[in-house]
Every structure is written in C-alpha cells, then in structure tokens.
CSV table of C-alpha atoms and ligand atoms in Angstrom, one decimal:
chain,number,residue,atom,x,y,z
A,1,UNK,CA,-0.8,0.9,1.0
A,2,UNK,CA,-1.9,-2.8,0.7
A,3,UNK,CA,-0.5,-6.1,1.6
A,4,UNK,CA,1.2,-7.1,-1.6
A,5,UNK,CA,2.3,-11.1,-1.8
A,6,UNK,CA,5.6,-11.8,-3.9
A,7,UNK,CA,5.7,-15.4,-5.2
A,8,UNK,CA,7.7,-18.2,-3.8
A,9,UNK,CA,9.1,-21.1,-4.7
A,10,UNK,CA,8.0,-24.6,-2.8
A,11,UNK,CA,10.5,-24.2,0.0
A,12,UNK,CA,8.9,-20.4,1.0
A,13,UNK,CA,11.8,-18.8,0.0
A,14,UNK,CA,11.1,-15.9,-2.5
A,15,UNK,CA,11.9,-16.5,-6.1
A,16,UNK,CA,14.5,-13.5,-6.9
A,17,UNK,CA,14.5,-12.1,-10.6
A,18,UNK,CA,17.3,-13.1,-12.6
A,19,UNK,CA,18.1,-9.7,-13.1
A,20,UNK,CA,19.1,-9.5,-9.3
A,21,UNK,CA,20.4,-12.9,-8.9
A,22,UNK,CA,23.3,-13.3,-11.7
A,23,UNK,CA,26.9,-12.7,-12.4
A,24,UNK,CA,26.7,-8.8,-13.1
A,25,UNK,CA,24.5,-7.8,-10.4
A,26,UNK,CA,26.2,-10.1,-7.6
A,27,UNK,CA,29.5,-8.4,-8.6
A,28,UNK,CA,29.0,-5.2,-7.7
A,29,UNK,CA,26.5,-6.5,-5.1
A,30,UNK,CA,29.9,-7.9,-3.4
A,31,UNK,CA,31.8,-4.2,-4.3
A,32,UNK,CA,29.1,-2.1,-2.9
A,33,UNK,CA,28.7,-4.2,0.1
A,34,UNK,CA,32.4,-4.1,1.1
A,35,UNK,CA,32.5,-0.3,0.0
A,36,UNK,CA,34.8,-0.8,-2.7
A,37,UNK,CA,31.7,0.7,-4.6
A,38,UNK,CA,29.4,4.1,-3.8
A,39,UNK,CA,25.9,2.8,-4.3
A,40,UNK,CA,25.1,4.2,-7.3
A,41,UNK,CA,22.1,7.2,-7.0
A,42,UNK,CA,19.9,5.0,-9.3
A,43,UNK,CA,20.4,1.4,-10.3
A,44,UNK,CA,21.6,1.0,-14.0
A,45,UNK,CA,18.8,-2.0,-14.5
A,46,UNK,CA,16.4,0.1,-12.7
A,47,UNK,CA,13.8,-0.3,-15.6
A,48,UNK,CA,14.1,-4.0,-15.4
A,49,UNK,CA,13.9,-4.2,-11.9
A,50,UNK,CA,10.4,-2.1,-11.7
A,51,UNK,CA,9.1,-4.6,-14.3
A,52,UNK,CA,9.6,-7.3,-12.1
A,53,UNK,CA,8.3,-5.4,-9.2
A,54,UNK,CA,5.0,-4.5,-11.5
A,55,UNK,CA,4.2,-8.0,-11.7
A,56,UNK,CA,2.8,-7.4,-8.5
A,57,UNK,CA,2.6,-3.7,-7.7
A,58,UNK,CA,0.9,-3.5,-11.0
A,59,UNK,CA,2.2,0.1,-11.6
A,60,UNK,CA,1.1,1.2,-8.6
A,61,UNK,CA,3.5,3.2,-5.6
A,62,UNK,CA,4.0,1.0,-2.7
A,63,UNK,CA,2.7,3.3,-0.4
A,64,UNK,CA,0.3,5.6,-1.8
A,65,UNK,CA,-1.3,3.6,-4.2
A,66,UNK,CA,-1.5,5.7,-6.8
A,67,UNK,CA,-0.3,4.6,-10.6
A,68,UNK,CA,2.9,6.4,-11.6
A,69,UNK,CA,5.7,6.0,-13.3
A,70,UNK,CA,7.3,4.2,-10.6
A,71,UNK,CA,11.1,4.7,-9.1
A,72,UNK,CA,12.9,1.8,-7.6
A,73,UNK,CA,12.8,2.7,-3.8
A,74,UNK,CA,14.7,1.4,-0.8
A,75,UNK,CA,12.5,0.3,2.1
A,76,UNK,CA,16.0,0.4,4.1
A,77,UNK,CA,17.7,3.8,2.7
A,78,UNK,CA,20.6,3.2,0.8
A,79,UNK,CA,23.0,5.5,2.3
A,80,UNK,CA,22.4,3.6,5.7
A,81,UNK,CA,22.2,-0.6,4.4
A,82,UNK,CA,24.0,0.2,1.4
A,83,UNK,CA,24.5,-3.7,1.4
A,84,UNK,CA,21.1,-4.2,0.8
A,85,UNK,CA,21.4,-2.4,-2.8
A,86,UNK,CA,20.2,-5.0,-4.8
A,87,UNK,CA,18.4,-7.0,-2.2
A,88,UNK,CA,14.9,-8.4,-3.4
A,89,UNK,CA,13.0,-7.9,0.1
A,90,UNK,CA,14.1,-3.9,0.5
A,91,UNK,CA,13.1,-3.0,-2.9
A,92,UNK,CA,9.6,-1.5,-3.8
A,93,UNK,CA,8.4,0.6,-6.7
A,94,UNK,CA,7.3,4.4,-4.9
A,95,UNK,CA,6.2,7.3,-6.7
A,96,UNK,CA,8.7,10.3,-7.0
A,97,UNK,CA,6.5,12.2,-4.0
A,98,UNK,CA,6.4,9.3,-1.3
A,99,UNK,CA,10.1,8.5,-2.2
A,100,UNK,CA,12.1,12.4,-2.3
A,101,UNK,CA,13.5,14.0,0.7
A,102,UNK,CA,11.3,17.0,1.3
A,103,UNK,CA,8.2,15.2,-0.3
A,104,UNK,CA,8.1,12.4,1.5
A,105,UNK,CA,10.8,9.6,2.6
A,106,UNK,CA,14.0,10.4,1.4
A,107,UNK,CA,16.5,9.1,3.8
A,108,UNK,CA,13.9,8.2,7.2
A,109,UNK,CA,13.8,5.1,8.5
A,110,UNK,CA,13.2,4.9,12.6
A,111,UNK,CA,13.3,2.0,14.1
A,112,UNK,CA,12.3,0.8,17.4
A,113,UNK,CA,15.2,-1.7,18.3
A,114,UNK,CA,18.4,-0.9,17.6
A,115,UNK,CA,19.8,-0.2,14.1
A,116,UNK,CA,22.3,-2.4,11.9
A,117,UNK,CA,25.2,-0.7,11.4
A,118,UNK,CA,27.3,-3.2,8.7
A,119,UNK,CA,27.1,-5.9,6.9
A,120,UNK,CA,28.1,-9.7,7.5
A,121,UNK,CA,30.2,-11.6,5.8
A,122,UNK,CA,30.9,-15.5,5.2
A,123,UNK,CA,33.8,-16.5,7.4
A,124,UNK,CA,35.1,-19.3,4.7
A,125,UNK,CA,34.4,-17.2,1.5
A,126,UNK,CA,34.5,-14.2,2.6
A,127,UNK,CA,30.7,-13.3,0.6
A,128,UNK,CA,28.0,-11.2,1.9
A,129,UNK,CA,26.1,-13.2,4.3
A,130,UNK,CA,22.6,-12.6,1.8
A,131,UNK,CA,20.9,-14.6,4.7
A,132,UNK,CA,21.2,-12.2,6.9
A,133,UNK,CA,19.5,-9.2,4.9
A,134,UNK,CA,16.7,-10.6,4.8
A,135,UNK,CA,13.8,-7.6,6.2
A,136,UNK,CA,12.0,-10.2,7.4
A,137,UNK,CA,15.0,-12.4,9.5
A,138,UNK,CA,17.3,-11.9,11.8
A,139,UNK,CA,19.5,-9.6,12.4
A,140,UNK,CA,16.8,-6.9,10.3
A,141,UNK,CA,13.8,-8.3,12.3
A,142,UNK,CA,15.1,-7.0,15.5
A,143,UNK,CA,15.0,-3.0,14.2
A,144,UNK,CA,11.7,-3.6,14.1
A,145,UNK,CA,10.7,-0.5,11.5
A,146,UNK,CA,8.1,1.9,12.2
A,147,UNK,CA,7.8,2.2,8.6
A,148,UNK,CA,5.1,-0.5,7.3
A,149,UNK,CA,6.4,-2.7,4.8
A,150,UNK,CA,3.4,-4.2,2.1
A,151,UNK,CA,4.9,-7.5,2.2
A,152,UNK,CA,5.3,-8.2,5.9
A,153,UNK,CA,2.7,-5.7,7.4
A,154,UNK,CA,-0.7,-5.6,6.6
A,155,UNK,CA,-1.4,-2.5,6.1
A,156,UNK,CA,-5.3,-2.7,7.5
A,157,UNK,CA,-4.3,-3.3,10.7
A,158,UNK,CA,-2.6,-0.4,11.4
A,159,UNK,CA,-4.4,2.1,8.5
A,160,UNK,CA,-7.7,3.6,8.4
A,161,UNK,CA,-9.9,6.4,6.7
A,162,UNK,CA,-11.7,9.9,8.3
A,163,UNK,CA,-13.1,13.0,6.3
A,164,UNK,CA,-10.3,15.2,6.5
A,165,UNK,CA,-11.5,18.2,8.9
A,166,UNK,CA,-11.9,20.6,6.1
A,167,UNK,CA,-13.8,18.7,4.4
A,168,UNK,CA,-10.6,18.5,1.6
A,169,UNK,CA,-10.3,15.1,0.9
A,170,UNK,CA,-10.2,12.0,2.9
A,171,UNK,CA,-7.4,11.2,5.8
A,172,UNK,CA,-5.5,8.5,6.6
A,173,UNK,CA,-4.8,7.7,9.9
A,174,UNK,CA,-3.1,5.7,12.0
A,175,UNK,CA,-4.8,3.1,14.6
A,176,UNK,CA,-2.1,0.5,15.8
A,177,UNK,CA,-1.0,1.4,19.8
A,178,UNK,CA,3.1,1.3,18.5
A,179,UNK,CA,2.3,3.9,16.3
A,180,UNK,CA,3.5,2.3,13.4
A,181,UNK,CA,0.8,3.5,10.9
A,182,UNK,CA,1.1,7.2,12.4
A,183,UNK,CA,4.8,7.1,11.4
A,184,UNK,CA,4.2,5.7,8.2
A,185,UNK,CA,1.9,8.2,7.0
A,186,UNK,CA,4.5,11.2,8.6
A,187,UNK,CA,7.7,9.4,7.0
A,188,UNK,CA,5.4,8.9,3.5
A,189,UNK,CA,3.7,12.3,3.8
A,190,UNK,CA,0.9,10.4,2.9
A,191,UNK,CA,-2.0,12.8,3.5
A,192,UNK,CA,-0.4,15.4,1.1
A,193,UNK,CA,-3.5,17.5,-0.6
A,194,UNK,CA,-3.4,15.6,-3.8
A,195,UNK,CA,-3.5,12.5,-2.2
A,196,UNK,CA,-6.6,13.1,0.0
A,197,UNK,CA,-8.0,14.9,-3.0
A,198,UNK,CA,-7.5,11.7,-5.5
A,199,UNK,CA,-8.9,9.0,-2.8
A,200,UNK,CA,-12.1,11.5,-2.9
A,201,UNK,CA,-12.3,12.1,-6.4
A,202,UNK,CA,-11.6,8.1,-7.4
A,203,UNK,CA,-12.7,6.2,-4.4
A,204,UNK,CA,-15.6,8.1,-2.9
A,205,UNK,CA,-16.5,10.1,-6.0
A,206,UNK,CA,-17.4,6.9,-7.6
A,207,UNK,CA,-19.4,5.5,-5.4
A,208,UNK,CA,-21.8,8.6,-4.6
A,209,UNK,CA,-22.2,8.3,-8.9
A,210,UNK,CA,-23.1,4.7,-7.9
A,211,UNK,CA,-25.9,5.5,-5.7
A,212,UNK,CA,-27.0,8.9,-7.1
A,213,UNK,CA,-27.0,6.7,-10.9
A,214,UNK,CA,-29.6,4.0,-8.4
A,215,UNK,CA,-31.9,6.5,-7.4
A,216,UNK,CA,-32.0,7.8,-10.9
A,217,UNK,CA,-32.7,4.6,-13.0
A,218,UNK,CA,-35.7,3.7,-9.7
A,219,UNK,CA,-37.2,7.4,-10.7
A,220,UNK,CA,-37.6,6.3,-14.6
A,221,UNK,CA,-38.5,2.6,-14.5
A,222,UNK,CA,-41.0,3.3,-10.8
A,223,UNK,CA,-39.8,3.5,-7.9
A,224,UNK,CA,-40.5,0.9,-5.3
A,225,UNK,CA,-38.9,0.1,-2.1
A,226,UNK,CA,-37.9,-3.7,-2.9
A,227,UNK,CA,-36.6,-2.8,-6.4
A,228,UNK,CA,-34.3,-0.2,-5.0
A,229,UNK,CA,-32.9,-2.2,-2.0
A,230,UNK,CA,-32.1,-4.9,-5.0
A,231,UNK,CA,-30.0,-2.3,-7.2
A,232,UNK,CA,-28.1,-1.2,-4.0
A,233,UNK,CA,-27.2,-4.3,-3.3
A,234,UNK,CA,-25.7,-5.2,-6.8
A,235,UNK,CA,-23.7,-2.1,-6.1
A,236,UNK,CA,-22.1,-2.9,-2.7
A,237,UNK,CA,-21.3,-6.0,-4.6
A,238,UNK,CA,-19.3,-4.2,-7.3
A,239,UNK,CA,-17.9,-1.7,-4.8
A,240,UNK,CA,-16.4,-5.1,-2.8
A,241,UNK,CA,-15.0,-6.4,-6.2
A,242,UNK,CA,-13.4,-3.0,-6.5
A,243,UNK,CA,-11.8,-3.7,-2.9
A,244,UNK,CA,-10.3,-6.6,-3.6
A,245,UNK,CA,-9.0,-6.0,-7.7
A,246,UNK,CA,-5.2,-5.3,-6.6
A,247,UNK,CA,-4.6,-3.9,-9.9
A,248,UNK,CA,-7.1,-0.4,-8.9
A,249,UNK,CA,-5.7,2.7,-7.0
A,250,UNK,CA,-6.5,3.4,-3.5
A,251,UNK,CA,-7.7,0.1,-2.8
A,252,UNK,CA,-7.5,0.5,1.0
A,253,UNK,CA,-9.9,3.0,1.1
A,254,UNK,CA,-12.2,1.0,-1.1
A,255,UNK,CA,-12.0,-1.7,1.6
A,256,UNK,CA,-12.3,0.3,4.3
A,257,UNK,CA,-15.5,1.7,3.4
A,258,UNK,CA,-17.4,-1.7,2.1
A,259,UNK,CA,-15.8,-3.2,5.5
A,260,UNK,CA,-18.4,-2.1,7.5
A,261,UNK,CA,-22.1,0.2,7.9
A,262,UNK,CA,-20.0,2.3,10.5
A,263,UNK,CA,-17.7,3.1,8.2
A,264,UNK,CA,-19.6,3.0,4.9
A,265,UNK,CA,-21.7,6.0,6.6
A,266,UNK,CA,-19.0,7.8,8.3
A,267,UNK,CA,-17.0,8.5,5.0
A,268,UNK,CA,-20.0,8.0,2.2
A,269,UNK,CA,-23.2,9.5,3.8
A,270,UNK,CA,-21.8,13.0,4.3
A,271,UNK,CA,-21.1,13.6,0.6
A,272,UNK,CA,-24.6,12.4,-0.4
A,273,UNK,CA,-26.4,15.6,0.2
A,274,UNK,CA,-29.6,14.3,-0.7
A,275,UNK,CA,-32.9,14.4,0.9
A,276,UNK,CA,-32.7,12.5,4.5
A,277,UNK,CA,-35.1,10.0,3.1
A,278,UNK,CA,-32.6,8.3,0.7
A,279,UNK,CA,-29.9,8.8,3.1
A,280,UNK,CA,-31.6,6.3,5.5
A,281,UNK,CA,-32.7,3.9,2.6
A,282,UNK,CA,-28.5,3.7,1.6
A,283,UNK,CA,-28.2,3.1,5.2
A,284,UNK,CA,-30.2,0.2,5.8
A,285,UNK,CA,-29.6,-1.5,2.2
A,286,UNK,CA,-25.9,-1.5,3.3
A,287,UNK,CA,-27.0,-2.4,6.7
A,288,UNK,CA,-28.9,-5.1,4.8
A,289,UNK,CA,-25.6,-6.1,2.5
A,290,UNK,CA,-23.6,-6.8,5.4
A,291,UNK,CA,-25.8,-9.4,7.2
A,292,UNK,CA,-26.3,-11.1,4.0
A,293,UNK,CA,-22.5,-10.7,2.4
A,294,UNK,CA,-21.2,-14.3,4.3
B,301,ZN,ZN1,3.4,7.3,-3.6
C-alpha cells in the first residue's frame, strides 16, 4: 500500500467523476440510500469507475500493490454503509484476493470508535446528506478505521518490511502503537505466500541483479575501489527512482529499503551470498549514498 493523492479542485474538495456525479447515478444513489434499492453485488459502471480510479492507482490494487485486473472495492463494506455505494472517498480498485471474503477483506471493517449505523438525510429536501459521508469528515472520522486508507493514511508510517522467518519471501509488518498497520495486513491478508514471494522476486530480486551485474562489469573493465563505489552509487540512485515511480508494483518495499543502510542491509545483504568482502563494500557505498543523497 502507498499514499495515493486524488485531484482537487481550488476549494480542496475532490473533483468526483461525472460518472458518479450525474443524473443516473445520483438516482439510485438516493434509492439505495433510503433502501428502496439492494446495493447491487457489482456496480453496473464498474468498468468506468476503475478507469477513473486508474488515473491514479495506475492498475495497481489499493492495498497490495500488485497490478491486476482490478475490482471496484468498498473501503466501508457495502452491506454495512450501503449509503456510501457510489461515494467517491470509499471506493478503491483491490485485487480479487485482498477484496474476497476468505482471501482477504470481504465484509471486515473494525473500528475503534463507534460505528455509523444510517444514513442522514437533508431536513428541507429530504436528500442524502453527501456531506456527511465523507471518510475523512464527520460523522465517519469518529469510527476511526483500523483499516488504513491510501488517501488519508500514509501508509509508511504505520508499514514496514522483515525477511519472512522462513526465509519465503519478505513480510510486512505493522509498527504504529494503535495497531492499525497490524490490522490492516490481518483484514487484507496481506502476507499471503504469493505476495511475500512477488515483493522478493520483483523488489529485492532486482536489486541483488543490480549489484551482482556491478561487480561483474568492475571484473571486465578492472576493478578498482573508486570505480566500484561510483557504479553503486548510480544504482541506489535508480533503485530511489524506482521508489518513488507510483506507476511500479510494491513500491513500499522499494522505499523502505533505499530509506535507510539499516534497512537496505537488513532485507538486501542476506540474499547476496557473496564473498564477505563485497558484502562490506555494498555496505559502505550505501552507507556512503546516504550521507551524500540530500
Ligand atoms: Zn491486492
């Protein structure tokens, strides 16, 4: 998961797609909302409304990363909120592992406050109050999730990397002290085996190729200790731009490790099985890229 920015218009407020804000949609919006209407089990504009949501998930799942073919998921379930069916700020793209019951979410969503019950509705008109389902106002602030949410969280501070202890892949793990990244991961099932298995084989995979492909161009054109420092440099460069392209998988991870030498060795260095000697000279060079990288 990473902190994803929707656009905005000059006010703040988020600019909704016009396929969620127009006659059609605001129709049944209305029925569903005063349960005239079941919430349909997936939306009728569903494709539309994961276009709009690639424009900045960029076919990625919300909160594993991982490019899919996405479904439209409900941060707030929609057997609960069913008010908040077509609402712009509960709707993310997920894969179909992080969003079905058994796999991952399904129908979870603890909270630490106390949970909505119903809509509101407009005294004069009589309208859903659209103000008030808002995930980031009031009355939804006050639930206060344990489920992170990419727009409103940021998903560093409460998310972080280990070697998963059989060596199978790389861990996430929580770090915050209200838990909130701990329950994420359990509500997402986010350390399934194929998911600690891809962030090895496309995050850390890569890198080790990186530096073994380093040691390997230094052994043909002569090797010297300035001229390799310089080449793994340029790398930990590239590996940063990686970190911060939104539109690459697993780009947590990516940031995690360039973030700093303690954790750059403690998820890197144990893979590269090399002799000790070049261990030691990956060490310091990233050592080195760190005091020079602001
Ligand atoms: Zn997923």
């Amino acid at each position: 998961m990473r902190k994803v920015v929707k656009a905005k218009d000059k006010k703040g407020n988020l600019i909704i797609p016009s396929i969620l804000n127009n006659h059609n949609t605001n129709y049944e919006w209305e029925s569903i909302a005063k349960k005239e209407t079941k919430p349909p089990a997936s939306m009728k504009t569903s494709k539309d409304v994961i276009r709009e949501l690639d424009k900045y998930y960029f076919g990625k799942c919300a909160y594993c990363e991982t490019y899919c073919n996405a479904e439209v998921e409900h941060y707030r379930p929609k057997n609960h909120y069913y008010w908040l069916y077509y609402e712009w700020t509960n709707l993310l793209p997920a894969c179909h592992d992080c969003n079905t019951i058994g796999t991952g979410k399904g129908t979870q969503f603890p909270v630490i406050g106390k949970q909505e019950t119903k809509p509101q509705f407009e005294t004069k008109t009589n309208k859903l109050n659209k103000s008030y389902c808002l995930h980031n106002k009031f009355p939804l602030k006050a639930e206060k999730p344990y489920l992170l949410h990419p727009e409103y969280d940021n998903p560093k501070d409460f998310l972080a990397f280990k070697i998963n202890d059989q060596f199978v892949g790389i861990d996430i793990i929580g770090i915050d002290s209200k838990e909130k990244g701990e329950k994420t991961l359990n509500i997402c099932n986010l350390n399934r085996e194929p998911l600690r298995k891809n962030r090895q084989s496309i995050v850390v995979e890569h890198i080790l190729e990186q530096l073994r492909d380093t040691f390997l161009d230094c052994k043909e054109e002569g090797f010297s200790y300035e001229k390799i420092l310089k080449k793994l440099l340029k790398r930990f460069v590239a590996i940063k731009r990686k970190a911060l392209d939104i539109t690459l998988q697993y780009t947590l991870l990516y940031d995690f490790v360039i973030e700093s030498s303690e954790n750059f060795e403690k998820i890197i260095l144990p893979y590269y099985t090399e002799e000790p000697e070049t261990q030691k000279t990956i060490a310091a060079a990233f050592k080195l890229y760190k005091e020079f990288e602001y």
